[in-house]
Amino acid sequence: MNRFARLATHLLSAPQGLVWLNPPGESAGAAPECWPAGTSVPPGVIRCCQRVAEFGQALFLPLGGSDPDFAFAGVPLAGGSGELLGVLAVVDDRPRSWTADEVRDLSDLAAACSAQIRARVRAESGRRAQEEEAEAADVAQAAAAGLRSRLGRSQLLLRAAEYLADTSGLDEVRLRVGDLVSGDLKPSYIGLALVRHGGLRRVADPVGGDQPFEQVPEAYALSSRWPSARAARENRMIVIGDRSDITAGYGPEAVAGFDSLGLSTAVCLPLRGTRGVVGVLVLGWESRYDIDTAERAVLTTLAGYAAQAVERALHLDERITVARELQQAMLTELPAVADLELAALYRPAARDDLVGGDWYDAYPLPSLGTGAEAEGALAVTVGDVTGHDMRAAAVMGQVRSMLRQADHDHPGQGPDQSLTAVERAWLRLGLAASCTMVHAHLTPEAGGHWRLRWSNAGHPPPLLAHPDGTVEHLTRHDVLLHPALPRRPRTCDTRTMAPGSTLLLYTDGLVEQRGHDIDVHTDRLGRQLAATPPQTPLDAVLHTLLDTVGAAEPEDDTVLLALRIPAP
């Protein structure tokens, strides 16, 4: 509970938080958590928690008047049957009001806290059941075999509750369900099918342990005459006691599938999620298997744990898919530029939403015919908006679009002017985030040379590898973009890139690692770039740099963008 209180204080930037518990049988008992040592919870805070408990609704009070003399945000913690478990709350003595995002974040955290409390209660109930079984075994020696059987089933359910609680993908759920039931129920066949697009689709065993499926389709309609489809349709357990049951009640395809698996008994268990049946768990035995009332209860409970794991895995898979699609939609397809090679690489952090605020961009600049930006000029950017979640990706999309617009609204002007325009829009829109970036303009010149002009807003320095093998760190930079920092004129620097030169832009996820000096890693990156043979494909160069310099388990997103002028 202390952990949730601390998370709440960090998430809502509040100095104090608590989990106010309401144990059964105590109408007003409070057990404060995560409060400063040596102090008690003020009566006013307790009254606010009691008000949340009394009405069963969230309470968000701003600090602006005289009563109360603190800002309070509290959300009820509900049990599985809607009973009150307590209140998750934060308190702030500073003037503030609560935003819609903060309301949502505290509500989401309260839901996780409630789930943790319920899991605790279930585990305690399981432990009590195990102790009762052990005591009964000591008292009734004559019924030792029966008691051992019941104890085994109780242990199976305990393991299921713990073993399926932290699964994160469908393959993992499929493996763990198989491991659970194989040791206790000893079925010869374990199948899992999910309700998808109006039908059932099998989830194959990731390690290839399933029986042959010559007569069992990969997908079939919910209206079909399969026992698993019936279990999903009617939301109830379907037991096939012997072959006569399936021949009498189901279609010839189901009979052929039953025979191809060599089964004598099977049971189809609907997986009941919060929004209906999410799938069906199928267990089959080669010899007759008696499923009595006690066994039905065990199977039903096991299916409930499996349903929670499947629903969680589907939610995570969908979230990750949406995040990856969002990120891919915002990553630029690099343009084809004459006499210039381009390559880019993006790797998300190995945590959070697998999406973040790092980006790269490359696009042609408006052609003026003469002057600063002539025909064939190119703009390139690498940037990093703080965060590793969907919000960071959304802000990144705004900044990326604003920068493109700024380049097209200020033709012929340098990258520093475009950054200045973006910073001005950033402040006017009130984007509550920080951002670093390097924005550069490249213009072709005579003799295959290119003129590089860049402006750096607090970003790691680009590396310029010259044809003679030296690598220059382009260290000149200005401050990052942040609403709290004063605006200062943006600067611009220039280099000439000769044929055989390579320019590398990257984000700090490549060189910043916990417990290591970032300058040491940046120098190592420069040496690795200098040692790369000039004929190496640019895509391979980026992957080599990422593998040799980047962290094996990255905590930050990483973007690399390279441009190379081919040598004669």
Short mmCIF file of N, CA, C and O in Angstrom, two decimals, residues 1 19-21 52 75-79 82-88 109-114 117-118:
data_model
loop_
_atom_site.label_atom_id
_atom_site.label_comp_id
_atom_site.label_asym_id
_atom_site.label_seq_id
_atom_site.Cartn_x
_atom_site.Cartn_y
_atom_site.Cartn_z
N MET A 1 0.82 -1.21 0.00
CA MET A 1 0.00 0.00 0.00
C MET A 1 0.86 1.26 0.00
O MET A 1 0.53 2.28 -0.59
N VAL A 19 -3.05 5.51 1.78
CA VAL A 19 -4.10 4.53 1.51
C VAL A 19 -4.87 4.36 2.81
O VAL A 19 -4.34 3.85 3.79
N TRP A 20 -6.10 4.85 2.82
CA TRP A 20 -6.97 4.80 4.01
C TRP A 20 -7.79 3.52 3.89
O TRP A 20 -8.59 3.36 2.96
N LEU A 21 -7.56 2.59 4.80
CA LEU A 21 -8.20 1.28 4.73
C LEU A 21 -9.44 1.25 5.61
O LEU A 21 -9.50 1.88 6.67
N VAL A 52 -15.51 10.21 1.05
CA VAL A 52 -15.38 9.37 -0.14
C VAL A 52 -15.97 7.99 0.14
O VAL A 52 -16.70 7.42 -0.67
N VAL A 75 -9.97 8.66 -4.25
CA VAL A 75 -10.76 7.74 -5.08
C VAL A 75 -11.04 6.48 -4.25
O VAL A 75 -10.12 5.95 -3.61
N PRO A 76 -12.29 6.00 -4.24
CA PRO A 76 -12.58 4.79 -3.45
C PRO A 76 -11.91 3.56 -4.04
O PRO A 76 -11.74 3.45 -5.25
N LEU A 77 -11.55 2.62 -3.16
CA LEU A 77 -11.01 1.32 -3.55
C LEU A 77 -12.12 0.29 -3.36
O LEU A 77 -12.63 0.13 -2.25
N ALA A 78 -12.49 -0.39 -4.44
CA ALA A 78 -13.65 -1.28 -4.40
C ALA A 78 -13.21 -2.73 -4.47
O ALA A 78 -12.24 -3.08 -5.14
N GLY A 79 -13.95 -3.59 -3.77
CA GLY A 79 -13.70 -5.02 -3.81
C GLY A 79 -14.39 -5.65 -5.00
O GLY A 79 -15.02 -4.99 -5.83
N GLY A 82 -18.01 -4.92 -5.20
CA GLY A 82 -18.34 -3.50 -5.05
C GLY A 82 -18.21 -2.99 -3.63
O GLY A 82 -18.49 -1.82 -3.38
N GLU A 83 -17.80 -3.86 -2.66
CA GLU A 83 -17.67 -3.39 -1.29
C GLU A 83 -16.49 -2.44 -1.16
O GLU A 83 -15.53 -2.52 -1.91
N LEU A 84 -16.59 -1.56 -0.17
CA LEU A 84 -15.54 -0.57 0.04
C LEU A 84 -14.35 -1.20 0.75
O LEU A 84 -14.49 -1.82 1.79
N LEU A 85 -13.16 -1.05 0.14
CA LEU A 85 -11.93 -1.51 0.76
C LEU A 85 -11.16 -0.37 1.41
O LEU A 85 -10.40 -0.59 2.35
N GLY A 86 -11.32 0.82 0.89
CA GLY A 86 -10.59 1.96 1.42
C GLY A 86 -10.59 3.11 0.43
O GLY A 86 -11.42 3.18 -0.47
N VAL A 87 -9.63 4.00 0.59
CA VAL A 87 -9.54 5.20 -0.24
C VAL A 87 -8.06 5.45 -0.55
O VAL A 87 -7.22 5.37 0.35
N LEU A 88 -7.76 5.71 -1.82
CA LEU A 88 -6.43 6.17 -2.23
C LEU A 88 -6.50 7.68 -2.40
O LEU A 88 -7.33 8.17 -3.17
N LEU A 109 -4.79 4.41 -11.08
CA LEU A 109 -3.93 3.87 -10.02
C LEU A 109 -4.77 3.23 -8.92
O LEU A 109 -4.40 2.21 -8.35
N ALA A 110 -5.93 3.84 -8.60
CA ALA A 110 -6.81 3.25 -7.59
C ALA A 110 -7.34 1.89 -8.04
O ALA A 110 -7.49 0.97 -7.24
N ALA A 111 -7.61 1.75 -9.36
CA ALA A 111 -8.07 0.47 -9.87
C ALA A 111 -6.99 -0.60 -9.67
O ALA A 111 -7.27 -1.74 -9.28
N ALA A 112 -5.73 -0.24 -9.94
CA ALA A 112 -4.63 -1.19 -9.73
C ALA A 112 -4.47 -1.51 -8.25
O ALA A 112 -4.21 -2.66 -7.86
N CYS A 113 -4.61 -0.49 -7.39
CA CYS A 113 -4.50 -0.70 -5.95
C CYS A 113 -5.61 -1.65 -5.45
O CYS A 113 -5.37 -2.54 -4.65
N SER A 114 -6.84 -1.43 -5.96
CA SER A 114 -7.95 -2.32 -5.57
C SER A 114 -7.67 -3.75 -5.98
O SER A 114 -7.91 -4.69 -5.22
N ILE A 117 -5.26 -5.33 -3.55
CA ILE A 117 -5.89 -5.69 -2.28
C ILE A 117 -6.73 -6.96 -2.46
O ILE A 117 -6.69 -7.88 -1.62
N ARG A 118 -7.49 -7.01 -3.57
CA ARG A 118 -8.31 -8.21 -3.82
C ARG A 118 -7.43 -9.46 -3.97
O ARG A 118 -7.77 -10.53 -3.49
#
